[in-house]
Amino acid sequence: MNVNQPKDDFGLWHIGKYGMVIVMHDQESKVSAVDSLLYKLEEIRLLNTEAYGRLGKSIITLHTLLLVSGGGGVCRIDGDSISMSRGTCLVLSPGVLLEASTEEIREVQIYLITFHVYDVSEPTRLQHGELPCRQVVSVPSCSRLEEIARNMIQHRQRENAWDRLKANIWFQELLLDIVQQGFLGSQPDAQEAISRTMAYMERNYREGITRETLAQIAGMSAEYYSRLFKKRNGQSPVDYLTEIRMRHAKRMLVLSNTSIRDVAQSVGFNDEFYFSRKFKQNAGSAPTVYVKNYSRTKKVASLFIPYSGHLLALGVEPYISPRIKSNPITAHLPAATHVDDVNPDLETLADAQPSLILTSEYVDPLKAERLNSIAPTITIPFFQMDWRGHFKAVSRVIGKEKQANEWLSNYETKAERARSQLKKHMGSSNKVLILVIRGGKYYVYGSRNAGAVIYGDLQLAPPEGVSGIYHFMEMTVEAITDRYEPDYLIIQNRDCSDVSKAAEPLKTGPWNKMKAVQKQQVYWIQDDPSSWNCYTSLSHACILDEVVEWFVSQ
């Protein structure tokens, strides 16, 4: 992306105090206002069906994008029913009434992005602006936008200020694509038509799909469509569809106890014997042999640090893993070959010759397609399962289901004992607030990560309003102290490791209003602070022990 000072004659980007300004050709009156608007990313989350349903009936308070990357159904905007499917983007302005319900959708993945819009047409006066765009936009380049959104999440959640700046730059690119589509509504060219059929295959691979159907969607003759598709992708539409079906079949075979017949039908094959022949052509072995080979594998490459933690809990040291300096799991990986989690070096990975690769949907999609050429690859969706689901999936892939069940049984016993101890000690005064201070900003943590242990396994109560936070939410000190009244406060200060110095602000100002502060029931995360932020079995076992030690031994 070209980052320069903007000029009047042609479109460039420049970074300002609040974000990035988009400057475009003023060729159409519809988009003439865009060059006076400025956009700043506030938050991005990937919602699964359950998290989407928790949005409920609510008034939108910030400009919001809802980008559907999987599943679909119906939601209501100001009382009007809106159909959603992969590639639908809802552009919502403050004041709009959103009604989200799980009853009218099938399994969905939706990126929720909130942001500020500022009008800088008068340089001496900054004011909130309106995004001039259609409310419902159909995005033909959905895969590209999903890749951008994944990059945004990765960079947004990191501590480094440069990474957070990158997240905002990615956001500008995503917003530009959506706004241009929402304004211009231009007819897609041939390449966009091909992309549309590829997205159709990804969504409907379970159904009977013919070349003629795909050509009709692309608006071309069947012969011309096939030639154009193969020129772009290096394979025919039928072969591409088979690849999609085999990818899903491999994951089902490894992650579930589903029969071969049911797997075949689930991915669009009516004949299980024909499916087995196609599977062997694709994977090099029959489905039953493929599953057995996974359970015997020794050299496991994990491209996602939470999955590395699960492997360690099962007594398996990953052969290859991300190693994040601030993450305590890294200390257990002295011999592992290091690769990046989002953008792994494929040459390093290939040289290490793993026999199995575990990854999440975070990996760069362009590289994800090439992982299977290095070793059999299983993608375990991160946001579609809780940590127990991830743990069981990892154990099934490597043939350690018995060990996983034993580990979970021991964990549940420990959690039950801890709940009993905490109940005796805390009684009904058990509201706990988890707070993270990072880069001078304050974040309230919700039901994911440490919240899964505090509010889930230990069944301590979140202050009113916290249960609606899926991961975390940035808030001011005043908003935190006005809104929440916890009995206990857990704080992780990433800006200051000296607890006595970090605690100084709590002695004055709005903090004094908080009951937990008044009663000196404030606990500071000091040792291995990242264990509180890593959504994995090893970290959660550590949190369980630490919380009991804090509250019971005070």
Short mmCIF file of N, CA, C and O in Angstrom, two decimals, residues 177-296:
data_model
loop_
_atom_site.label_atom_id
_atom_site.label_comp_id
_atom_site.label_asym_id
_atom_site.label_seq_id
_atom_site.Cartn_x
_atom_site.Cartn_y
_atom_site.Cartn_z
N ASP A 177 -12.81 -1.49 0.10
CA ASP A 177 -13.45 -2.49 -0.76
C ASP A 177 -14.97 -2.48 -0.56
O ASP A 177 -15.74 -2.52 -1.52
N ILE A 178 -15.40 -2.42 0.69
CA ILE A 178 -16.84 -2.48 0.99
C ILE A 178 -17.54 -1.21 0.53
O ILE A 178 -18.61 -1.27 -0.09
N VAL A 179 -16.95 -0.06 0.83
CA VAL A 179 -17.59 1.21 0.46
C VAL A 179 -17.67 1.36 -1.05
O VAL A 179 -18.69 1.81 -1.59
N GLN A 180 -16.60 0.99 -1.76
CA GLN A 180 -16.65 1.08 -3.22
C GLN A 180 -17.76 0.21 -3.78
O GLN A 180 -18.51 0.62 -4.67
N GLN A 181 -17.88 -1.00 -3.25
CA GLN A 181 -18.94 -1.89 -3.72
C GLN A 181 -20.32 -1.32 -3.36
O GLN A 181 -21.25 -1.39 -4.15
N GLY A 182 -20.42 -0.74 -2.15
CA GLY A 182 -21.70 -0.19 -1.71
C GLY A 182 -22.12 1.04 -2.47
O GLY A 182 -23.31 1.30 -2.65
N PHE A 183 -21.13 1.81 -2.92
CA PHE A 183 -21.44 3.01 -3.69
C PHE A 183 -21.72 2.70 -5.15
O PHE A 183 -22.74 3.08 -5.71
N LEU A 184 -20.74 2.04 -5.75
CA LEU A 184 -20.74 1.97 -7.21
C LEU A 184 -21.63 0.87 -7.75
O LEU A 184 -22.18 1.00 -8.83
N GLY A 185 -21.72 -0.24 -6.99
CA GLY A 185 -22.55 -1.35 -7.45
C GLY A 185 -22.17 -1.78 -8.85
O GLY A 185 -23.02 -2.17 -9.65
N SER A 186 -20.89 -1.70 -9.15
CA SER A 186 -20.46 -1.98 -10.52
C SER A 186 -20.65 -3.44 -10.87
O SER A 186 -20.63 -4.31 -10.01
N GLN A 187 -20.82 -3.72 -12.12
CA GLN A 187 -20.98 -5.10 -12.57
C GLN A 187 -19.65 -5.83 -12.45
O GLN A 187 -18.61 -5.32 -12.86
N PRO A 188 -19.61 -7.01 -11.84
CA PRO A 188 -18.35 -7.71 -11.68
C PRO A 188 -17.76 -8.13 -13.02
O PRO A 188 -18.49 -8.47 -13.95
N ASP A 189 -16.43 -8.10 -13.12
CA ASP A 189 -15.80 -8.55 -14.35
C ASP A 189 -15.69 -10.07 -14.32
O ASP A 189 -16.17 -10.73 -13.40
N ALA A 190 -15.03 -10.63 -15.32
CA ALA A 190 -14.97 -12.09 -15.44
C ALA A 190 -14.28 -12.72 -14.24
O ALA A 190 -14.70 -13.78 -13.74
N GLN A 191 -13.19 -12.09 -13.76
CA GLN A 191 -12.48 -12.65 -12.62
C GLN A 191 -13.35 -12.65 -11.36
O GLN A 191 -13.33 -13.60 -10.57
N GLU A 192 -14.12 -11.59 -11.18
CA GLU A 192 -15.03 -11.55 -10.03
C GLU A 192 -16.12 -12.61 -10.16
O GLU A 192 -16.56 -13.19 -9.16
N ALA A 193 -16.55 -12.86 -11.39
CA ALA A 193 -17.56 -13.90 -11.62
C ALA A 193 -17.00 -15.28 -11.26
O ALA A 193 -17.70 -16.10 -10.64
N ILE A 194 -15.74 -15.53 -11.60
CA ILE A 194 -15.09 -16.79 -11.22
C ILE A 194 -15.01 -16.89 -9.70
O ILE A 194 -15.29 -17.94 -9.11
N SER A 195 -14.62 -15.79 -9.07
CA SER A 195 -14.52 -15.78 -7.60
C SER A 195 -15.88 -16.09 -6.97
O SER A 195 -15.96 -16.77 -5.95
N ARG A 196 -16.93 -15.58 -7.60
CA ARG A 196 -18.28 -15.81 -7.06
C ARG A 196 -18.64 -17.30 -7.11
O ARG A 196 -19.25 -17.83 -6.19
N THR A 197 -18.24 -17.97 -8.18
CA THR A 197 -18.54 -19.41 -8.27
C THR A 197 -17.69 -20.22 -7.29
O THR A 197 -18.14 -21.22 -6.75
N MET A 198 -16.46 -19.76 -7.04
CA MET A 198 -15.61 -20.43 -6.05
C MET A 198 -16.22 -20.31 -4.66
O MET A 198 -16.23 -21.27 -3.88
N ALA A 199 -16.73 -19.13 -4.36
CA ALA A 199 -17.38 -18.92 -3.07
C ALA A 199 -18.65 -19.78 -2.97
O ALA A 199 -18.96 -20.33 -1.90
N TYR A 200 -19.35 -19.92 -4.09
CA TYR A 200 -20.56 -20.75 -4.12
C TYR A 200 -20.21 -22.21 -3.81
O TYR A 200 -20.92 -22.88 -3.06
N MET A 201 -19.11 -22.69 -4.39
CA MET A 201 -18.69 -24.07 -4.11
C MET A 201 -18.30 -24.25 -2.65
O MET A 201 -18.60 -25.28 -2.04
N GLU A 202 -17.61 -23.26 -2.07
CA GLU A 202 -17.23 -23.35 -0.66
C GLU A 202 -18.46 -23.44 0.24
O GLU A 202 -18.47 -24.17 1.22
N ARG A 203 -19.52 -22.72 -0.13
CA ARG A 203 -20.73 -22.71 0.70
C ARG A 203 -21.59 -23.95 0.48
O ARG A 203 -22.26 -24.41 1.41
N ASN A 204 -21.62 -24.46 -0.76
CA ASN A 204 -22.62 -25.48 -1.12
C ASN A 204 -22.00 -26.81 -1.55
O ASN A 204 -22.63 -27.56 -2.30
N TYR A 205 -20.78 -27.11 -1.07
CA TYR A 205 -20.10 -28.32 -1.52
C TYR A 205 -20.87 -29.60 -1.18
O TYR A 205 -20.67 -30.64 -1.80
N ARG A 206 -21.78 -29.52 -0.21
CA ARG A 206 -22.57 -30.71 0.16
C ARG A 206 -23.63 -31.04 -0.88
O ARG A 206 -24.15 -32.14 -0.92
N GLU A 207 -23.97 -30.05 -1.72
CA GLU A 207 -25.05 -30.22 -2.69
C GLU A 207 -24.52 -30.75 -4.02
O GLU A 207 -23.32 -30.74 -4.29
N GLY A 208 -25.45 -31.20 -4.86
CA GLY A 208 -25.08 -31.60 -6.21
C GLY A 208 -24.82 -30.37 -7.07
O GLY A 208 -25.73 -29.57 -7.31
N ILE A 209 -23.59 -30.15 -7.48
CA ILE A 209 -23.20 -28.96 -8.24
C ILE A 209 -22.67 -29.40 -9.60
O ILE A 209 -21.77 -30.23 -9.69
N THR A 210 -23.22 -28.84 -10.66
CA THR A 210 -22.77 -29.17 -12.01
C THR A 210 -22.01 -27.99 -12.62
O THR A 210 -22.12 -26.85 -12.15
N ARG A 211 -21.25 -28.28 -13.66
CA ARG A 211 -20.54 -27.23 -14.37
C ARG A 211 -21.52 -26.22 -14.94
O ARG A 211 -21.25 -25.01 -14.95
N GLU A 212 -22.67 -26.70 -15.40
CA GLU A 212 -23.66 -25.81 -15.99
C GLU A 212 -24.22 -24.82 -14.95
O GLU A 212 -24.44 -23.65 -15.24
N THR A 213 -24.42 -25.31 -13.72
CA THR A 213 -24.91 -24.44 -12.65
C THR A 213 -23.90 -23.33 -12.37
O THR A 213 -24.26 -22.15 -12.24
N LEU A 214 -22.63 -23.69 -12.29
CA LEU A 214 -21.58 -22.72 -12.01
C LEU A 214 -21.45 -21.70 -13.15
O LEU A 214 -21.28 -20.50 -12.91
N ALA A 215 -21.55 -22.18 -14.38
CA ALA A 215 -21.47 -21.28 -15.53
C ALA A 215 -22.62 -20.29 -15.54
O ALA A 215 -22.45 -19.10 -15.87
N GLN A 216 -23.79 -20.76 -15.13
CA GLN A 216 -24.96 -19.88 -15.07
C GLN A 216 -24.75 -18.78 -14.02
O GLN A 216 -25.09 -17.62 -14.24
N ILE A 217 -24.16 -19.16 -12.87
CA ILE A 217 -23.88 -18.17 -11.82
C ILE A 217 -22.88 -17.14 -12.33
O ILE A 217 -23.00 -15.94 -12.03
N ALA A 218 -21.90 -17.58 -13.12
CA ALA A 218 -20.89 -16.68 -13.65
C ALA A 218 -21.40 -15.87 -14.84
O ALA A 218 -20.77 -14.88 -15.24
N GLY A 219 -22.53 -16.28 -15.42
CA GLY A 219 -23.07 -15.57 -16.57
C GLY A 219 -22.30 -15.85 -17.84
O GLY A 219 -22.12 -14.96 -18.67
N MET A 220 -21.82 -17.09 -17.99
CA MET A 220 -21.02 -17.46 -19.16
C MET A 220 -21.51 -18.79 -19.71
O MET A 220 -22.27 -19.51 -19.05
N SER A 221 -21.04 -19.12 -20.91
CA SER A 221 -21.31 -20.45 -21.43
C SER A 221 -20.46 -21.45 -20.64
O SER A 221 -19.41 -21.09 -20.08
N ALA A 222 -20.88 -22.71 -20.59
CA ALA A 222 -20.17 -23.72 -19.82
C ALA A 222 -18.74 -23.91 -20.32
O ALA A 222 -17.80 -24.05 -19.51
N GLU A 223 -18.55 -23.94 -21.65
CA GLU A 223 -17.22 -24.15 -22.21
C GLU A 223 -16.28 -23.00 -21.87
O GLU A 223 -15.14 -23.20 -21.44
N TYR A 224 -16.77 -21.77 -22.08
CA TYR A 224 -15.93 -20.60 -21.80
C TYR A 224 -15.61 -20.51 -20.31
O TYR A 224 -14.48 -20.21 -19.91
N TYR A 225 -16.58 -20.81 -19.47
CA TYR A 225 -16.38 -20.77 -18.02
C TYR A 225 -15.29 -21.75 -17.60
O TYR A 225 -14.39 -21.41 -16.82
N SER A 226 -15.34 -22.97 -18.12
CA SER A 226 -14.34 -23.99 -17.77
C SER A 226 -12.94 -23.56 -18.18
O SER A 226 -11.97 -23.73 -17.42
N ARG A 227 -12.80 -23.01 -19.40
CA ARG A 227 -11.49 -22.57 -19.86
C ARG A 227 -10.95 -21.45 -18.98
O ARG A 227 -9.78 -21.45 -18.59
N LEU A 228 -11.82 -20.49 -18.67
CA LEU A 228 -11.40 -19.34 -17.87
C LEU A 228 -11.04 -19.78 -16.44
O LEU A 228 -10.04 -19.32 -15.86
N PHE A 229 -11.83 -20.68 -15.89
CA PHE A 229 -11.58 -21.16 -14.53
C PHE A 229 -10.23 -21.88 -14.45
O PHE A 229 -9.43 -21.63 -13.54
N LYS A 230 -9.96 -22.76 -15.43
CA LYS A 230 -8.71 -23.52 -15.41
C LYS A 230 -7.51 -22.61 -15.65
O LYS A 230 -6.44 -22.81 -15.05
N LYS A 231 -7.67 -21.61 -16.47
CA LYS A 231 -6.58 -20.67 -16.72
C LYS A 231 -6.22 -19.93 -15.44
O LYS A 231 -5.05 -19.68 -15.15
N ARG A 232 -7.23 -19.59 -14.66
CA ARG A 232 -6.98 -18.84 -13.42
C ARG A 232 -6.46 -19.73 -12.30
O ARG A 232 -5.55 -19.36 -11.55
N ASN A 233 -7.04 -20.93 -12.15
CA ASN A 233 -6.76 -21.76 -10.98
C ASN A 233 -5.89 -22.98 -11.24
O ASN A 233 -5.51 -23.68 -10.30
N GLY A 234 -5.60 -23.26 -12.49
CA GLY A 234 -4.74 -24.40 -12.79
C GLY A 234 -5.44 -25.74 -12.67
O GLY A 234 -4.78 -26.79 -12.75
N GLN A 235 -6.74 -25.75 -12.49
CA GLN A 235 -7.51 -26.99 -12.42
C GLN A 235 -8.94 -26.69 -12.84
O GLN A 235 -9.38 -25.54 -12.84
N SER A 236 -9.67 -27.73 -13.20
CA SER A 236 -11.04 -27.56 -13.67
C SER A 236 -11.96 -27.25 -12.48
O SER A 236 -11.61 -27.52 -11.32
N PRO A 237 -13.16 -26.72 -12.74
CA PRO A 237 -14.11 -26.48 -11.65
C PRO A 237 -14.45 -27.76 -10.89
O PRO A 237 -14.58 -27.73 -9.67
N VAL A 238 -14.56 -28.88 -11.60
CA VAL A 238 -14.89 -30.16 -10.95
C VAL A 238 -13.77 -30.58 -10.01
O VAL A 238 -14.02 -31.03 -8.87
N ASP A 239 -12.52 -30.43 -10.45
CA ASP A 239 -11.39 -30.79 -9.60
C ASP A 239 -11.31 -29.88 -8.38
O ASP A 239 -10.96 -30.31 -7.28
N TYR A 240 -11.60 -28.60 -8.59
CA TYR A 240 -11.59 -27.64 -7.47
C TYR A 240 -12.65 -28.02 -6.44
O TYR A 240 -12.39 -27.99 -5.22
N LEU A 241 -13.84 -28.39 -6.90
CA LEU A 241 -14.91 -28.80 -6.01
C LEU A 241 -14.52 -30.07 -5.25
O LEU A 241 -14.79 -30.20 -4.04
N THR A 242 -13.86 -31.00 -5.94
CA THR A 242 -13.40 -32.22 -5.28
C THR A 242 -12.40 -31.91 -4.18
O THR A 242 -12.43 -32.51 -3.10
N GLU A 243 -11.50 -30.96 -4.42
CA GLU A 243 -10.52 -30.55 -3.41
C GLU A 243 -11.23 -30.03 -2.16
O GLU A 243 -10.86 -30.36 -1.03
N ILE A 244 -12.25 -29.22 -2.37
CA ILE A 244 -13.02 -28.69 -1.23
C ILE A 244 -13.66 -29.83 -0.45
O ILE A 244 -13.58 -29.89 0.79
N ARG A 245 -14.30 -30.74 -1.17
CA ARG A 245 -14.98 -31.85 -0.51
C ARG A 245 -13.98 -32.74 0.25
O ARG A 245 -14.27 -33.20 1.37
N MET A 246 -12.83 -32.98 -0.33
CA MET A 246 -11.83 -33.83 0.33
C MET A 246 -11.26 -33.14 1.57
O MET A 246 -10.97 -33.80 2.58
N ARG A 247 -11.09 -31.84 1.51
CA ARG A 247 -10.59 -31.11 2.68
C ARG A 247 -11.54 -31.27 3.87
O ARG A 247 -11.11 -31.53 5.00
N HIS A 248 -12.83 -31.13 3.59
CA HIS A 248 -13.82 -31.29 4.66
C HIS A 248 -13.93 -32.74 5.10
O HIS A 248 -14.12 -33.03 6.30
N ALA A 249 -13.80 -33.67 4.16
CA ALA A 249 -13.87 -35.09 4.51
C ALA A 249 -12.72 -35.49 5.42
O ALA A 249 -12.91 -36.22 6.41
N LYS A 250 -11.51 -35.02 5.12
CA LYS A 250 -10.35 -35.34 5.95
C LYS A 250 -10.56 -34.85 7.38
O LYS A 250 -10.24 -35.55 8.35
N ARG A 251 -11.08 -33.64 7.50
CA ARG A 251 -11.29 -33.10 8.84
C ARG A 251 -12.34 -33.90 9.60
O ARG A 251 -12.18 -34.18 10.79
N MET A 252 -13.42 -34.28 8.92
CA MET A 252 -14.46 -35.07 9.58
C MET A 252 -13.93 -36.43 10.01
O MET A 252 -14.22 -36.91 11.12
N LEU A 253 -13.16 -37.09 9.15
CA LEU A 253 -12.64 -38.41 9.47
C LEU A 253 -11.73 -38.37 10.69
O LEU A 253 -11.76 -39.26 11.55
N VAL A 254 -10.91 -37.32 10.78
CA VAL A 254 -9.94 -37.24 11.86
C VAL A 254 -10.54 -36.71 13.16
O VAL A 254 -10.18 -37.15 14.24
N LEU A 255 -11.48 -35.78 13.06
CA LEU A 255 -11.99 -35.11 14.26
C LEU A 255 -13.28 -35.71 14.81
O LEU A 255 -13.76 -35.26 15.85
N SER A 256 -13.84 -36.69 14.15
CA SER A 256 -15.09 -37.27 14.65
C SER A 256 -15.08 -38.78 14.45
O SER A 256 -14.18 -39.33 13.82
N ASN A 257 -16.08 -39.43 15.02
CA ASN A 257 -16.22 -40.88 14.85
C ASN A 257 -17.22 -41.22 13.74
O ASN A 257 -17.78 -42.32 13.72
N THR A 258 -17.45 -40.29 12.86
CA THR A 258 -18.43 -40.46 11.79
C THR A 258 -18.00 -41.59 10.84
O THR A 258 -16.82 -41.72 10.50
N SER A 259 -18.97 -42.39 10.42
CA SER A 259 -18.67 -43.48 9.49
C SER A 259 -18.29 -42.93 8.12
O SER A 259 -18.63 -41.80 7.77
N ILE A 260 -17.60 -43.76 7.34
CA ILE A 260 -17.19 -43.34 5.99
C ILE A 260 -18.41 -43.03 5.14
O ILE A 260 -18.42 -42.07 4.36
N ARG A 261 -19.47 -43.82 5.30
CA ARG A 261 -20.69 -43.57 4.53
C ARG A 261 -21.27 -42.20 4.84
O ARG A 261 -21.64 -41.45 3.93
N ASP A 262 -21.34 -41.86 6.13
CA ASP A 262 -21.91 -40.57 6.53
C ASP A 262 -21.01 -39.41 6.12
O ASP A 262 -21.49 -38.34 5.74
N VAL A 263 -19.69 -39.63 6.19
CA VAL A 263 -18.76 -38.59 5.74
C VAL A 263 -18.96 -38.33 4.26
O VAL A 263 -19.04 -37.18 3.81
N ALA A 264 -19.07 -39.41 3.47
CA ALA A 264 -19.27 -39.27 2.02
C ALA A 264 -20.51 -38.45 1.72
O ALA A 264 -20.48 -37.51 0.91
N GLN A 265 -21.62 -38.77 2.39
CA GLN A 265 -22.86 -38.05 2.14
C GLN A 265 -22.78 -36.60 2.62
O GLN A 265 -23.37 -35.71 2.01
N SER A 266 -22.01 -36.37 3.69
CA SER A 266 -21.90 -35.01 4.24
C SER A 266 -21.15 -34.08 3.31
O SER A 266 -21.31 -32.86 3.39
N VAL A 267 -20.29 -34.63 2.45
CA VAL A 267 -19.50 -33.77 1.57
C VAL A 267 -19.94 -33.88 0.11
O VAL A 267 -19.21 -33.46 -0.80
N GLY A 268 -21.13 -34.45 -0.13
CA GLY A 268 -21.69 -34.38 -1.47
C GLY A 268 -21.57 -35.63 -2.32
O GLY A 268 -21.83 -35.58 -3.53
N PHE A 269 -21.16 -36.78 -1.73
CA PHE A 269 -21.06 -38.03 -2.48
C PHE A 269 -22.18 -38.97 -2.05
O PHE A 269 -22.33 -39.27 -0.87
N ASN A 270 -22.98 -39.46 -3.01
CA ASN A 270 -24.04 -40.41 -2.69
C ASN A 270 -23.53 -41.85 -2.58
O ASN A 270 -24.15 -42.68 -1.91
N ASP A 271 -22.41 -42.13 -3.21
CA ASP A 271 -21.86 -43.48 -3.25
C ASP A 271 -20.57 -43.50 -2.43
O ASP A 271 -19.56 -42.88 -2.80
N GLU A 272 -20.56 -44.25 -1.30
CA GLU A 272 -19.39 -44.26 -0.44
C GLU A 272 -18.19 -44.94 -1.10
O GLU A 272 -17.03 -44.61 -0.80
N PHE A 273 -18.43 -45.88 -2.01
CA PHE A 273 -17.33 -46.57 -2.68
C PHE A 273 -16.65 -45.64 -3.69
O PHE A 273 -15.41 -45.63 -3.81
N TYR A 274 -17.46 -44.86 -4.39
CA TYR A 274 -16.88 -43.86 -5.30
C TYR A 274 -16.12 -42.82 -4.50
O TYR A 274 -15.02 -42.39 -4.88
N PHE A 275 -16.68 -42.43 -3.35
CA PHE A 275 -16.00 -41.47 -2.47
C PHE A 275 -14.64 -42.03 -2.04
O PHE A 275 -13.63 -41.31 -2.05
N SER A 276 -14.60 -43.32 -1.66
CA SER A 276 -13.34 -43.93 -1.20
C SER A 276 -12.30 -43.93 -2.30
O SER A 276 -11.10 -43.69 -2.05
N ARG A 277 -12.72 -44.18 -3.55
CA ARG A 277 -11.77 -44.16 -4.68
C ARG A 277 -11.22 -42.75 -4.89
O ARG A 277 -10.01 -42.57 -5.07
N LYS A 278 -12.10 -41.76 -4.87
CA LYS A 278 -11.66 -40.37 -5.05
C LYS A 278 -10.77 -39.93 -3.89
O LYS A 278 -9.79 -39.20 -4.09
N PHE A 279 -11.10 -40.39 -2.70
CA PHE A 279 -10.31 -40.03 -1.52
C PHE A 279 -8.89 -40.58 -1.65
O PHE A 279 -7.90 -39.88 -1.38
N LYS A 280 -8.77 -41.84 -2.07
CA LYS A 280 -7.45 -42.45 -2.23
C LYS A 280 -6.64 -41.74 -3.30
O LYS A 280 -5.42 -41.56 -3.15
N GLN A 281 -7.31 -41.35 -4.38
CA GLN A 281 -6.61 -40.59 -5.42
C GLN A 281 -6.06 -39.27 -4.87
O GLN A 281 -4.96 -38.84 -5.21
N ASN A 282 -6.83 -38.66 -3.98
CA ASN A 282 -6.46 -37.35 -3.44
C ASN A 282 -5.44 -37.45 -2.32
O ASN A 282 -4.46 -36.68 -2.28
N ALA A 283 -5.66 -38.38 -1.37
CA ALA A 283 -4.83 -38.46 -0.16
C ALA A 283 -3.72 -39.49 -0.24
O ALA A 283 -2.81 -39.50 0.60
N GLY A 284 -3.79 -40.39 -1.23
CA GLY A 284 -2.76 -41.41 -1.35
C GLY A 284 -3.02 -42.66 -0.54
O GLY A 284 -2.21 -43.59 -0.55
N SER A 285 -4.12 -42.69 0.20
CA SER A 285 -4.47 -43.87 0.99
C SER A 285 -5.98 -43.89 1.18
O SER A 285 -6.65 -42.87 1.07
N ALA A 286 -6.51 -45.07 1.50
CA ALA A 286 -7.94 -45.21 1.76
C ALA A 286 -8.30 -44.46 3.05
O ALA A 286 -7.44 -44.23 3.90
N PRO A 287 -9.58 -44.07 3.21
CA PRO A 287 -9.99 -43.31 4.41
C PRO A 287 -9.59 -43.97 5.72
O PRO A 287 -9.10 -43.30 6.64
N THR A 288 -9.77 -45.30 5.85
CA THR A 288 -9.45 -45.98 7.11
C THR A 288 -7.95 -45.94 7.40
O THR A 288 -7.53 -45.73 8.54
N VAL A 289 -7.15 -46.12 6.36
CA VAL A 289 -5.68 -46.07 6.53
C VAL A 289 -5.25 -44.64 6.87
O VAL A 289 -4.35 -44.43 7.71
N TYR A 290 -5.88 -43.68 6.25
CA TYR A 290 -5.56 -42.26 6.50
C TYR A 290 -5.73 -41.92 7.98
O TYR A 290 -4.88 -41.28 8.58
N VAL A 291 -6.84 -42.36 8.58
CA VAL A 291 -7.11 -42.08 10.00
C VAL A 291 -6.08 -42.77 10.89
O VAL A 291 -5.57 -42.18 11.85
N LYS A 292 -5.75 -44.04 10.59
CA LYS A 292 -4.76 -44.77 11.40
C LYS A 292 -3.39 -44.09 11.35
O LYS A 292 -2.68 -44.03 12.35
N ASN A 293 -3.01 -43.60 10.18
CA ASN A 293 -1.71 -42.96 10.03
C ASN A 293 -1.58 -41.73 10.92
O ASN A 293 -0.51 -41.42 11.44
N TYR A 294 -2.67 -41.01 11.10
CA TYR A 294 -2.64 -39.82 11.95
C TYR A 294 -2.31 -40.20 13.39
O TYR A 294 -1.51 -39.54 14.06
N SER A 295 -2.95 -41.26 13.89
CA SER A 295 -2.76 -41.63 15.30
C SER A 295 -1.35 -42.13 15.58
O SER A 295 -0.92 -42.16 16.73
N ARG A 296 -0.60 -42.52 14.55
CA ARG A 296 0.75 -43.04 14.76
C ARG A 296 1.83 -41.98 14.56
O ARG A 296 3.00 -42.25 14.76
#
